[in-house]
Coordinates of C-alpha atoms in Angstrom, one line a residue:
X37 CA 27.5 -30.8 -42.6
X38 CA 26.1 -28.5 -45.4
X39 CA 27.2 -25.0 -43.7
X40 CA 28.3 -23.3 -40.2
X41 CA 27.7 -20.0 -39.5
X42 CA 30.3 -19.2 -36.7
X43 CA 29.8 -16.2 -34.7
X44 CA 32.8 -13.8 -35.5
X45 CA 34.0 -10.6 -34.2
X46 CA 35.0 -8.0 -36.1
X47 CA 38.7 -7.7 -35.5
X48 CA 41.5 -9.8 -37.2
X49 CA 41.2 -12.8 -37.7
X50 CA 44.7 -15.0 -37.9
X51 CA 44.1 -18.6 -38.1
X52 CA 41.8 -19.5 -35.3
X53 CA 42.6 -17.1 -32.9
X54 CA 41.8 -13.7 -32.6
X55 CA 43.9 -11.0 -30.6
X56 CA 42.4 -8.3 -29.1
X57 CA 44.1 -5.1 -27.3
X58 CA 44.3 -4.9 -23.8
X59 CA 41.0 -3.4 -22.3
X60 CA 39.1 -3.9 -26.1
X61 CA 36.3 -5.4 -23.6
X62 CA 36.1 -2.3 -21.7
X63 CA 36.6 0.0 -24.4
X64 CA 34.9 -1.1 -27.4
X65 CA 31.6 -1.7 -28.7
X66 CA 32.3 -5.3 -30.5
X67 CA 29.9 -5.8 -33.6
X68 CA 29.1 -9.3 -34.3
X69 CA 29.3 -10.3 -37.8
X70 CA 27.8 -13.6 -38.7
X71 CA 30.4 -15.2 -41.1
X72 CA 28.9 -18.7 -43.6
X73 CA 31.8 -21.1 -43.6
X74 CA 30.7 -24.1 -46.2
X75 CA 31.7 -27.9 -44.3
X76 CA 33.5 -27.8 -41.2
X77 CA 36.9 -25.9 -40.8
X78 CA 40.1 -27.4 -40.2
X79 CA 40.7 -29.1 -37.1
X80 CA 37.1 -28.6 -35.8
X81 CA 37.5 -31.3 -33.4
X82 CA 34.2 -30.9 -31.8
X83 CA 33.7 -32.3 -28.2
X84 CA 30.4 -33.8 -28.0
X85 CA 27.8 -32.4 -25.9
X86 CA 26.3 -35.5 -22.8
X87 CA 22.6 -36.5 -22.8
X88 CA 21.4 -35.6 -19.4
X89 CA 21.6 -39.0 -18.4
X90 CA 25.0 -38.5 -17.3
X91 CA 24.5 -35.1 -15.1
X92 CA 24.0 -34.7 -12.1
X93 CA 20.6 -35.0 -9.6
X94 CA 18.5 -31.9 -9.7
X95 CA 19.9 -28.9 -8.0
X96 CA 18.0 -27.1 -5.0
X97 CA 16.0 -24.3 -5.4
X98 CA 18.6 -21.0 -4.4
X99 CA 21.4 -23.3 -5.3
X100 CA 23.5 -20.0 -5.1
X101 CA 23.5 -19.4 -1.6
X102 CA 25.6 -17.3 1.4
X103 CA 27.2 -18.2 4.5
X104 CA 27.7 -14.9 7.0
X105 CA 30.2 -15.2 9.5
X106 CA 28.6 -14.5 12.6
X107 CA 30.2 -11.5 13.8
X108 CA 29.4 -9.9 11.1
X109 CA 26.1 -10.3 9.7
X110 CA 24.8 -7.4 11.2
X111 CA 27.1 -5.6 8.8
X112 CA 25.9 -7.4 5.8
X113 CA 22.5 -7.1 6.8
X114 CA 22.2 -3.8 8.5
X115 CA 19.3 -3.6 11.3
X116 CA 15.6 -2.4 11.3
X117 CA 16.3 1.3 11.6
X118 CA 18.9 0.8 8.8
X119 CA 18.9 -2.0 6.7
X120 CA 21.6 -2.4 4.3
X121 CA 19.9 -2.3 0.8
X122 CA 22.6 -2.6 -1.2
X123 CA 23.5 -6.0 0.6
X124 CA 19.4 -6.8 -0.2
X125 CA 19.9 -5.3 -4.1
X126 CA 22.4 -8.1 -4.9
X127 CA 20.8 -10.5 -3.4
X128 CA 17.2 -9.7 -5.4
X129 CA 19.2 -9.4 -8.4
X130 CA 20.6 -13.2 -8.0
X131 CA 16.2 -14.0 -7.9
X132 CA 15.9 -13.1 -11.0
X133 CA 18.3 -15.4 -12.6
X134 CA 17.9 -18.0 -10.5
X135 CA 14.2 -17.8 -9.3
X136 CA 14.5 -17.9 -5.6
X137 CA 16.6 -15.6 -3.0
X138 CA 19.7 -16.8 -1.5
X139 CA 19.5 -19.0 1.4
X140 CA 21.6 -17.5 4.2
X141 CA 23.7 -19.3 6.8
X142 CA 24.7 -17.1 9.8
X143 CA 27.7 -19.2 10.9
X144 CA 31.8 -19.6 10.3
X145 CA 33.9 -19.5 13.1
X146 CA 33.1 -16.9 15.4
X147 CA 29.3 -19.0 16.0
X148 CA 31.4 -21.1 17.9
X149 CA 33.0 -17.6 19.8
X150 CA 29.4 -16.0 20.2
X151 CA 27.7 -15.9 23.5
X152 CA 24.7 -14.3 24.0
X153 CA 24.7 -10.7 27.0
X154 CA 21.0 -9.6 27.4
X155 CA 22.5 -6.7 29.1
X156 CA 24.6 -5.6 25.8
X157 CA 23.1 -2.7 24.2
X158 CA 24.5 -3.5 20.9
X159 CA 24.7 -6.1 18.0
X160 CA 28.0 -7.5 18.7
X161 CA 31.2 -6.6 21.3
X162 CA 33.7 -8.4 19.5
X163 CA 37.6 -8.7 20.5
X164 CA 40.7 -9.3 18.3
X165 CA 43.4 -11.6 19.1
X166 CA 47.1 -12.9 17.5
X167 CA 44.5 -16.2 16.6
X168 CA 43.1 -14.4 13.9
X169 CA 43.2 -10.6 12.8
X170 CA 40.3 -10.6 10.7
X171 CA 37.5 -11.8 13.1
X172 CA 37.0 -11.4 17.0
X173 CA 37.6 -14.9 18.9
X174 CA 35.6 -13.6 21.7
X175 CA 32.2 -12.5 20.4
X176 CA 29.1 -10.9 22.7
X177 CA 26.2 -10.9 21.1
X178 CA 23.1 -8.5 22.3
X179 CA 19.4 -8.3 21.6
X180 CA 19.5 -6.4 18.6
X181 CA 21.5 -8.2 16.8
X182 CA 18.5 -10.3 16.1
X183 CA 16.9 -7.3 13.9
X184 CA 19.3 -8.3 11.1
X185 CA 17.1 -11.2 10.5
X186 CA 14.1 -9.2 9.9
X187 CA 16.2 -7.1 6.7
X188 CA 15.9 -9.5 4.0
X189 CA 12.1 -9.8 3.3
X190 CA 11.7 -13.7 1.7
X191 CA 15.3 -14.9 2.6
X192 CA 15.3 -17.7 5.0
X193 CA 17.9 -18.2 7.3
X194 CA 19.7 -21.0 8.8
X195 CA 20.9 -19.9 12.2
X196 CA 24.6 -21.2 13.9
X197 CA 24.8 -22.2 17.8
X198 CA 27.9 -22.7 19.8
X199 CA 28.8 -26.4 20.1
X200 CA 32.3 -25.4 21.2
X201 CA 32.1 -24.0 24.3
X202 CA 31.2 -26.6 26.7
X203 CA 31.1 -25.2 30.1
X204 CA 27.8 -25.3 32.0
X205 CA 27.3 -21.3 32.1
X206 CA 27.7 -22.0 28.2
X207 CA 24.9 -24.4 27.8
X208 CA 22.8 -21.7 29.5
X209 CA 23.5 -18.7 27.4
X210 CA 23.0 -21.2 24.8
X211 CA 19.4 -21.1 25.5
X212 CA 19.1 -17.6 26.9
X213 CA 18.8 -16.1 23.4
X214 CA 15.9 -18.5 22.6
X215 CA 13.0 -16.1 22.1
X216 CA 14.6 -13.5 20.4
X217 CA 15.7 -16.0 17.8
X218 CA 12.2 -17.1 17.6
X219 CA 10.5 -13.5 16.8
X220 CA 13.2 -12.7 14.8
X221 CA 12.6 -15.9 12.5
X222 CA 8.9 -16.0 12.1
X223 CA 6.8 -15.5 9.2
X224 CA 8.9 -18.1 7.6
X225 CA 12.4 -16.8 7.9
X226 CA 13.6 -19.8 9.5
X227 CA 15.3 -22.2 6.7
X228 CA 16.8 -24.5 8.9
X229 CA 19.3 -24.8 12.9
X230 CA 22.8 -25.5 13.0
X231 CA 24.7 -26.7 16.0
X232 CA 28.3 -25.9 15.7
X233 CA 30.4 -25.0 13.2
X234 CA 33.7 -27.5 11.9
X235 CA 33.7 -29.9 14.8
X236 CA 36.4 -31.8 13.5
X237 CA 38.7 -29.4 13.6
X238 CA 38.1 -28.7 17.7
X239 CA 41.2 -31.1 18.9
X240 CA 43.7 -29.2 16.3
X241 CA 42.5 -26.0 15.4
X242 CA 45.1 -22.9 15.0
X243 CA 42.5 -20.8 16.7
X244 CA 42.6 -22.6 19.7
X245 CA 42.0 -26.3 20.6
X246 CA 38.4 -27.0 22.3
X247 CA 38.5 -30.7 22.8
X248 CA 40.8 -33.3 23.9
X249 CA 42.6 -35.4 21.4
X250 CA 40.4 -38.4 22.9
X251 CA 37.4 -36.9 21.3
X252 CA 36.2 -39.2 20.0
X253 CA 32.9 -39.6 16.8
X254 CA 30.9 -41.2 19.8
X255 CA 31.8 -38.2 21.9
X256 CA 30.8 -35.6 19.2
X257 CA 27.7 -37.4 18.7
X258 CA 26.1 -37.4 22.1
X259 CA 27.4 -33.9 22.6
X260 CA 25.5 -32.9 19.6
X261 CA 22.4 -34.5 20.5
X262 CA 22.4 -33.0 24.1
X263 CA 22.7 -29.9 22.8
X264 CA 19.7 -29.8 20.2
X265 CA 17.8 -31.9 22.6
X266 CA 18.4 -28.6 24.7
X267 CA 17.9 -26.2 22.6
X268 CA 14.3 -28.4 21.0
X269 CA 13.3 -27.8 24.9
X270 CA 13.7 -24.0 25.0
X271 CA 12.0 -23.4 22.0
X272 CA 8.8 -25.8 23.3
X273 CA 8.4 -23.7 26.3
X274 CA 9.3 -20.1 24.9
X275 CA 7.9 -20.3 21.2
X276 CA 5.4 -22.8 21.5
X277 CA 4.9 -26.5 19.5
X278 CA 4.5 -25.4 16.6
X279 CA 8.5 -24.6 16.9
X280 CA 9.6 -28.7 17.6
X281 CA 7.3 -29.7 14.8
X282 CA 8.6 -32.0 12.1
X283 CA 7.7 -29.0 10.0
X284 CA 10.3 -26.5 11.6
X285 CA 12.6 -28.5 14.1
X286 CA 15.5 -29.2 11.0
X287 CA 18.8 -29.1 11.1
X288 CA 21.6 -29.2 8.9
X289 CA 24.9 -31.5 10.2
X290 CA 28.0 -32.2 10.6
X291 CA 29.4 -28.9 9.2
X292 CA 32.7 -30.3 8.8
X293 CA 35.7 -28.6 7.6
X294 CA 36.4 -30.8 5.2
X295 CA 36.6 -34.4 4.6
X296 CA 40.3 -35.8 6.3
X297 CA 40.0 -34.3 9.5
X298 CA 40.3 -35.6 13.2
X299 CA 36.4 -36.9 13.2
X300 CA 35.0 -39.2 10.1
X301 CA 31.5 -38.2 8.7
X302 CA 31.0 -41.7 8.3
X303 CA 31.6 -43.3 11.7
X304 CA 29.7 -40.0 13.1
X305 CA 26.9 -41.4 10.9
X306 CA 27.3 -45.1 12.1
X307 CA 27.6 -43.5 15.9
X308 CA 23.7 -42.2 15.8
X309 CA 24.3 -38.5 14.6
X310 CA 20.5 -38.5 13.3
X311 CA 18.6 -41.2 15.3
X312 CA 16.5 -38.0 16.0
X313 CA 15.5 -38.3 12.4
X314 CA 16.3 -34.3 12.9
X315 CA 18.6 -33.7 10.0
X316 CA 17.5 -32.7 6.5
X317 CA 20.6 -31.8 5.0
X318 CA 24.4 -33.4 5.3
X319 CA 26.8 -30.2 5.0
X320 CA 30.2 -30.4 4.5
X321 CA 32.7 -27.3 4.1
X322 CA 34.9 -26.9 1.3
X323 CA 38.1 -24.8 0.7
X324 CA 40.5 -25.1 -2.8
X325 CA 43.6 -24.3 -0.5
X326 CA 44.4 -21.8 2.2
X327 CA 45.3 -18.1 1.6
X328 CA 48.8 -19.0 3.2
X329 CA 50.1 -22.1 1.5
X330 CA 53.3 -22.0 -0.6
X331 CA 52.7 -22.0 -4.1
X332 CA 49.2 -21.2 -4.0
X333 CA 48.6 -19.0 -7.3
X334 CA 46.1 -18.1 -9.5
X335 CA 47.0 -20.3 -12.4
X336 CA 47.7 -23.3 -10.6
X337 CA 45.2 -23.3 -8.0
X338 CA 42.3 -21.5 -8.7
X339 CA 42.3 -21.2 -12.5
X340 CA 43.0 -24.9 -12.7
X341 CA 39.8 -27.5 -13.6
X342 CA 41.8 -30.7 -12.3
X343 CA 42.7 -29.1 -8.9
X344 CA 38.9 -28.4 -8.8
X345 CA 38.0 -31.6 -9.5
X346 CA 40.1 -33.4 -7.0
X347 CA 38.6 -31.1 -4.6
X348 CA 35.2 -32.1 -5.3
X349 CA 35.9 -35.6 -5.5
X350 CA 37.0 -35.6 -2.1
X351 CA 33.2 -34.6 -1.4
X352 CA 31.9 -36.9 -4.1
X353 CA 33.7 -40.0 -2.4
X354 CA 32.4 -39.1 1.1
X355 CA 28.9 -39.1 -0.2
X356 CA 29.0 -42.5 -1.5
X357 CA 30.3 -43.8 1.7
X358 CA 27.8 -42.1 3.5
X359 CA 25.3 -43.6 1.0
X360 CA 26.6 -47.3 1.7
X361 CA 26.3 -46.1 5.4
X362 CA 22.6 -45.9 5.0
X363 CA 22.7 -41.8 5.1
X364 CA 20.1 -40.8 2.4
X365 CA 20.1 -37.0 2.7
X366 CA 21.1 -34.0 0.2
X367 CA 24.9 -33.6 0.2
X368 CA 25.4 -29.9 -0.1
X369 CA 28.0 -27.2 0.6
X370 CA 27.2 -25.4 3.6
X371 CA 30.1 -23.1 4.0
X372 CA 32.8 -22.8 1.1
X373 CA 34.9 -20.7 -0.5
X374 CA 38.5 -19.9 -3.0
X375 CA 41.1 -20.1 0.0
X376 CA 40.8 -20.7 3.9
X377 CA 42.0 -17.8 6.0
X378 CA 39.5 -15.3 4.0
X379 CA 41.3 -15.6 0.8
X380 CA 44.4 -14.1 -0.5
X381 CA 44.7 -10.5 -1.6
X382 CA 45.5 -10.3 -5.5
X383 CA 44.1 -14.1 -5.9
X384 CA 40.9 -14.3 -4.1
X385 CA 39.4 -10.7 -4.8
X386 CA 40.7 -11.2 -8.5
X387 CA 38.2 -11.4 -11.4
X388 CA 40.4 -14.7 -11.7
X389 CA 38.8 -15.9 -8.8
X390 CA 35.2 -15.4 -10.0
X391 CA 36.2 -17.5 -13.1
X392 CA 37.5 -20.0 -10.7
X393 CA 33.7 -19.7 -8.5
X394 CA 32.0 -20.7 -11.9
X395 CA 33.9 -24.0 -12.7
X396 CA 33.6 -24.7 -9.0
X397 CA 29.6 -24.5 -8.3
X398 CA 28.9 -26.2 -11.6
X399 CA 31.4 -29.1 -11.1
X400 CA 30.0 -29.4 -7.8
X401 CA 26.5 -29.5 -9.2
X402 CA 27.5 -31.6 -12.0
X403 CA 28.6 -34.7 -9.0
X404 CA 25.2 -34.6 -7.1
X405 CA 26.2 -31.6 -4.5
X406 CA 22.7 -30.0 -4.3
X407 CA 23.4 -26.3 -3.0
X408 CA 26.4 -23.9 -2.4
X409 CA 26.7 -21.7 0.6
X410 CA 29.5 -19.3 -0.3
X411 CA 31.0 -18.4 2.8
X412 CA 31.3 -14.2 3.6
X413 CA 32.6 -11.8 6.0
X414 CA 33.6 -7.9 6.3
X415 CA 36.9 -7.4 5.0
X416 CA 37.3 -11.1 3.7
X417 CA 39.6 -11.0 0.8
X418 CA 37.2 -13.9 -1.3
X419 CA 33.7 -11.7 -0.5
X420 CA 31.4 -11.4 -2.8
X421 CA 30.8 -8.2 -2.1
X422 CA 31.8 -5.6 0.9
X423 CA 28.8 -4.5 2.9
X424 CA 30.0 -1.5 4.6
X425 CA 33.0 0.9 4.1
X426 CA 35.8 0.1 6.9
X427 CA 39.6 1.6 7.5
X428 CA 40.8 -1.5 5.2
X429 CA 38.0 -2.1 2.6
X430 CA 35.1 0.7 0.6
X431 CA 32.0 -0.7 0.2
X432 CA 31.9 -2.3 -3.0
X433 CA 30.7 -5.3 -5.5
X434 CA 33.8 -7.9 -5.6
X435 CA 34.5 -9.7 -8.8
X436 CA 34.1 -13.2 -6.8
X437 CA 29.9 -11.9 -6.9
X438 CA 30.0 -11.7 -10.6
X439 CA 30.7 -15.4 -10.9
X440 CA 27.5 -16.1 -8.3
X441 CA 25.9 -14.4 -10.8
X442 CA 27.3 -16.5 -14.1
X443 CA 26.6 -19.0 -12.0
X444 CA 22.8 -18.5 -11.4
X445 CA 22.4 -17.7 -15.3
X446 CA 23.7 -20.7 -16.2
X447 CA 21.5 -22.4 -14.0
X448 CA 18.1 -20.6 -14.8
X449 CA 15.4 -20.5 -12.8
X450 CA 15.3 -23.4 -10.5
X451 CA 11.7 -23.2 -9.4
X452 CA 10.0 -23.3 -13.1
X453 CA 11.6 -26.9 -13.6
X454 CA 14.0 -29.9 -12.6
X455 CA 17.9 -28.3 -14.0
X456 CA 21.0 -30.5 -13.6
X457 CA 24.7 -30.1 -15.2
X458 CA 26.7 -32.1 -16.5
X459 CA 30.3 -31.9 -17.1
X460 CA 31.6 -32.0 -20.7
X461 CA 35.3 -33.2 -20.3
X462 CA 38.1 -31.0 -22.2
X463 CA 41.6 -31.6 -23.0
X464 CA 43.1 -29.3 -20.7
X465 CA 43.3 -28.0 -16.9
X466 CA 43.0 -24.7 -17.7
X467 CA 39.6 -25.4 -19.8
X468 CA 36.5 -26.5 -19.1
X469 CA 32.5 -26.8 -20.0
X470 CA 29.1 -27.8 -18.8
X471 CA 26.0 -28.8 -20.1
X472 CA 22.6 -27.0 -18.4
X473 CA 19.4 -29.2 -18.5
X474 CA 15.8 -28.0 -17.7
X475 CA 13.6 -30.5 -17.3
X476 CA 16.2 -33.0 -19.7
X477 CA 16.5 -30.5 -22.3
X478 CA 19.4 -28.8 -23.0
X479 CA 19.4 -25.7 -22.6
X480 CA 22.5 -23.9 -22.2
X481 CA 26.5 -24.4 -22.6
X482 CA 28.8 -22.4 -19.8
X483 CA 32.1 -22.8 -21.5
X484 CA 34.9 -21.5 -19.0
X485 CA 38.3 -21.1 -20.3
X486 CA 40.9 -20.4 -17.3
X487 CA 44.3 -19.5 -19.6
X488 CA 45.3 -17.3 -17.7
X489 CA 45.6 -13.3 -19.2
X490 CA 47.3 -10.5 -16.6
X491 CA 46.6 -7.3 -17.9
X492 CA 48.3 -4.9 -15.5
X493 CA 51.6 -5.3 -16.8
X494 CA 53.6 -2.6 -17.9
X495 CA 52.8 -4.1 -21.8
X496 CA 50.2 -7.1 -22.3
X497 CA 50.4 -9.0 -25.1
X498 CA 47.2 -9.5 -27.6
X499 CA 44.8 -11.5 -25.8
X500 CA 44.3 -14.6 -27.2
X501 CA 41.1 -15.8 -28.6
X502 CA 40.7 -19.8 -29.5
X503 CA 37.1 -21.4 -30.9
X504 CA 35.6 -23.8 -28.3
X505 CA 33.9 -26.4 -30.8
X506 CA 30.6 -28.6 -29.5
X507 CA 28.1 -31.2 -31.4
X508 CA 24.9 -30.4 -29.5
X509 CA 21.2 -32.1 -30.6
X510 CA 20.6 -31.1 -34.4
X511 CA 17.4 -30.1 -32.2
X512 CA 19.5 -27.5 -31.3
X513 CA 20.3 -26.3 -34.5
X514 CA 19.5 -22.3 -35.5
X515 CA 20.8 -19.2 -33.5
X516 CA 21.5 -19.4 -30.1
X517 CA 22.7 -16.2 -27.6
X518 CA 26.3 -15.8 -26.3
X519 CA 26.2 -14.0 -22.7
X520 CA 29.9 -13.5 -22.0
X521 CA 31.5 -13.5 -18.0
X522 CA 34.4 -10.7 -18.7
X523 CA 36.8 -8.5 -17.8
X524 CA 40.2 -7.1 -18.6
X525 CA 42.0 -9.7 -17.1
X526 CA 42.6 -12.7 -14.6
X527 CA 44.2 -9.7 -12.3
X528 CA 41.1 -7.4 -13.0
X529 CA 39.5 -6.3 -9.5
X530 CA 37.1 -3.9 -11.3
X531 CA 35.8 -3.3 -14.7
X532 CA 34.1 -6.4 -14.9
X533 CA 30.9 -7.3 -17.0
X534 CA 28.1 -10.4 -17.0
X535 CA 26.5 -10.2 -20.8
X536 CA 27.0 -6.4 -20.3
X537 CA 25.9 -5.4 -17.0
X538 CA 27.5 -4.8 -13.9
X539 CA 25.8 -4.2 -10.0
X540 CA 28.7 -1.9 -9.1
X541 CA 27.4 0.0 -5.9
X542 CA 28.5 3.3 -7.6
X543 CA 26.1 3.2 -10.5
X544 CA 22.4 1.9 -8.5
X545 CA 23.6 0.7 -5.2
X546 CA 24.1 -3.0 -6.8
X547 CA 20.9 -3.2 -9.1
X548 CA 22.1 -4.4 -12.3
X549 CA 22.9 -1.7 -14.8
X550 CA 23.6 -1.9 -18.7
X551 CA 27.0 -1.0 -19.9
X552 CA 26.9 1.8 -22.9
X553 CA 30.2 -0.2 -24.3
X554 CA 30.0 -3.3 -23.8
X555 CA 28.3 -6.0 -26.3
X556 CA 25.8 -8.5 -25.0
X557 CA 23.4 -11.3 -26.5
X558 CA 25.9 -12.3 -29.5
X559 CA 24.5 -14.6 -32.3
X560 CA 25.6 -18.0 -32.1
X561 CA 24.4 -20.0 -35.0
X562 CA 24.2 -23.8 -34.5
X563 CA 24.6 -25.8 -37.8
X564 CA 21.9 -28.7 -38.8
X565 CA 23.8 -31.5 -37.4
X566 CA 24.0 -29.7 -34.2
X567 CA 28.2 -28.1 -34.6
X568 CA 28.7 -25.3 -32.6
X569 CA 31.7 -22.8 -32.3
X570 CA 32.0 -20.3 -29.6
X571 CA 35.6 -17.9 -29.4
X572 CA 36.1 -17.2 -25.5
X573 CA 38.9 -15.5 -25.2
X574 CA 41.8 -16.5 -22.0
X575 CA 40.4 -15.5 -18.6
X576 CA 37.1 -14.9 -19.4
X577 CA 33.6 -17.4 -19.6
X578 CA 30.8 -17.5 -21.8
X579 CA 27.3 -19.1 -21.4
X580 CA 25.5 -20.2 -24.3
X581 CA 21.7 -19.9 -24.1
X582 CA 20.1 -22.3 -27.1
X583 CA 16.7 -23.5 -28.0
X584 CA 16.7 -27.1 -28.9

């Protein structure tokens, strides 16, 4: 190598690392200065960038997507009289990174509570029990609830019944609410159905057990298939055919809560789930550990690439089986999130955590896990946002939404060509990097680095800086542009940045706004044989777009 131009800041610069004071993000304008060094500098060590033939298949269109727990959708999504535009401003600002809206699920646990009261003049008549205090486990649902649907002009929706309860009177409200949903979903909004939410939890739930403990896959299986049968019925005779066409009649299945539960996705599979030929989508639910556990903690669960690998892989195994089974469908993520129980305060509404949401959605689109439904509700401590002020939580942007949006950057816009990631292995758990390719190009490096940095205490230390070092195609080579994920810490619950912008709801009710002190689009320079060094400093990420 003849020369590297590395992209330094202008601050002190003591071997490799640079230290920053506390809150320099926040506070500072930081001037690039583009620095010649002549050969490579000591140490360099450069990992070496994949071809794309070892990422993953081509993600979905909206592969940043939402799940809304039931009860509270018409909270996110307001109703016809009063939509809630701030909930529709972040979701329009995640098009124009990724190309397409959000998908929305309207699911979680409470679909499996809701039953539908014509009578019931409002959205929802919800009650509260010891089960859980931050969702009702008996839910009423009324008429209007259906308005939320017509909110989001272009989202589509997939739309939750209630497997679980399993008396007759159930299966008829199940089909009572038929028509509404049908006017409510026209003109496109329907994505896909979904019947039932975390079946194989219903014989050992906390929230209360729904099954006996002879449930059996078989059992499951024909109770499922009744049920959409059912429901394929109502919509024949109170929509019309065009509502049990190939085109429209798809749903998405098992929706288990993981993948080591009391049912197997695979015998389910062998046991006829889809002789219907019905399902278009295998979704699985996925949480990195529950908001309870002992010794759950930023820097060893959520900040940590090896926990979030053996996560995934527990998802990547499954598919293959399924594959071996003969099951031929996308795998994707229909409901996840950081930790199970609606997160942990201090951990899952952390800027920390929105680190951790990055490395998660690109590992899981690095292993052939087409789409990611990141699971939401009012008050939940992992939200991505909060869509209405309550006596427990303002309405707000939540860091965890800043990492969706890292996330959909990195991506690019899935609809102008065929992206997939690949993983680029580093030496340590609390590191880690990914290759972006459109259309088998690279295009961009999201390098995450999870050390973790607290802020809030009484006096930080300097915040470390270290170079991240890459060989990348000598196609590559020439500038490239440094869009950094930041904030003042891994404890940070405000004050965060994407490549200088933030969709606080104070400053344009969640439409992306330029910082007037914060830097963005740095200058990268990539040498002629394709080295590359990029300084990321602890708890923070930084996506590399490049031209090659």
């Amino acid at each position: 190598m003849t020369s590297l131009n590395f992209l330094l800041l202008a601050f002190t610069l003591s071997n490799s690392i640079i230290s920053w004071p506390a809150g320099a993000f926040a506070q500072t304008t930081l001037t690039p200065v583009n620095v010649p060094i002549e050969g490579p500098p000591a140490g360099f060590n450069a990992a070496l960038v994949p071809d794309s033939s070892s990422a993953g298949e081509p993600v979905l269109e909206s592969f940043v997507s939402f799940s809304i727990e039931t009860a509270f959708f018409p909270d996110f999504a307001g109703n016809t009289g009063a939509p809630n535009n701030f909930s529709r401003n972040l979701l329009e600002e995640l098009r124009e990174f990724q190309g397409s809206l959000p998908n929305v699920r309207v699911g979680g646990n409470t679909q499996d509570y809701a039953l539908f009261d014509s009578t019931l003049q409002a959205a929802t008549r919800g009650i509260y029990s010891d089960a859980s205090k931050d969702y009702p486990t008996t839910l009423a649902i009324g008429r209007s609830y259906f308005e939320s649907y017509q909110t989001w002009p272009g989202v589509k929706f997939i739309h939750g019944f209630n497997l679980a309860k399993n008396e007759s009177v159930a299966a008829k409200i199940l089909v009572d609410p038929v028509s509404d949903i049908c006017k409510a979903l026209s003109d496109g909004k329907l994505l896909y159905w979904e019947m039932g939410n975390e079946p194989d939890l219903y014989k050992t739930s906390a929230q209360g057990v729904v099954r006996p403990k002879s449930w059996s896959e078989a059992d499951y299986v024909t109770e499922w298939s009744d049920k959409v049968e059912s429901i394929k019925e109502a919509l024949k005779s109170e929509c019309g055919n065009a509502w049990t066409s190939e085109q429209k009649f798809k749903w998405i299945a098992p929706s288990f809560a993981g993948t080591k539960n009391s049912l197997d996705s695979v015998k389910s599979w062998n046991a006829g789930l889809d002789k219907a030929g019905v399902i278009v989508k295998f979704s699985s639910h996925n949480y990195i550990g529950g908001a309870t556990q002992p010794g759950v903690t930023l820097r060893g669960t959520l900040m940590n690439h090896t926990k979030t690998v053996a996560s995934i892989a527990a998802h990547n195994a499954e598919q293959k089986a399924l594959s071996s089974a003969g099951m031929e469908l996308d795998y994707i993520l229909g409901e996840t999130n950081s930790l199970y129980n609606q997160g942990a305060p201090g951990l899952s509404n952390s800027f920390g955590a929105a680190i951790w949401g990055v490395d998660f959605n690109l590992m899981a689109a690095a292993t052939n896990i087409k789409q990611v439904f990141m699971h939401q509700g009012t008050d939940y401590r992992y939200a991505s946002w909060q869509p209405i002020s309550t006596s427990k939580t303002s309405i707000g942007t939540k860091p965890p939404y800043y990492g969706n949006i890292a996330v959909a950057a990195a991506l690019g816009d899935v609809t102008n060509s065929s992206v997939r990631v690949a993983n680029i292995p580093l030496n340590q758990s609390t590191e880690a990097a990914y290759a972006i390719y459109s259309d088998n190009i690279l295009s961009r490096l999201m390098i995450i680095n999870m050390n973790e940095y607290n802020y809030s205490v009484p006096t930080p230390s300097p915040r470390p800086v270290p170079s991240y070092n890459f060989t990348v195609p000598a196609t590559c080579k020439g500038s490239g542009v440094v869009q950094r994920l930041i904030a003042n810490g891994s404890d940070a619950i405000s004050g965060i940045s994407f490549n200088g912008m933030s969709w606080n709801f104070e400053l344009d009710g969640g439409k992306g706004k330029l910082l007037g002190n914060a830097t963005r689009n740095e200058i990268v320079w990539v040498a002629s044989d394709g080295d590359v060094s990029v300084q990321v400093p602890d708890s923070s990420a930084a996506l590399v777009q490049l031209t090659c």
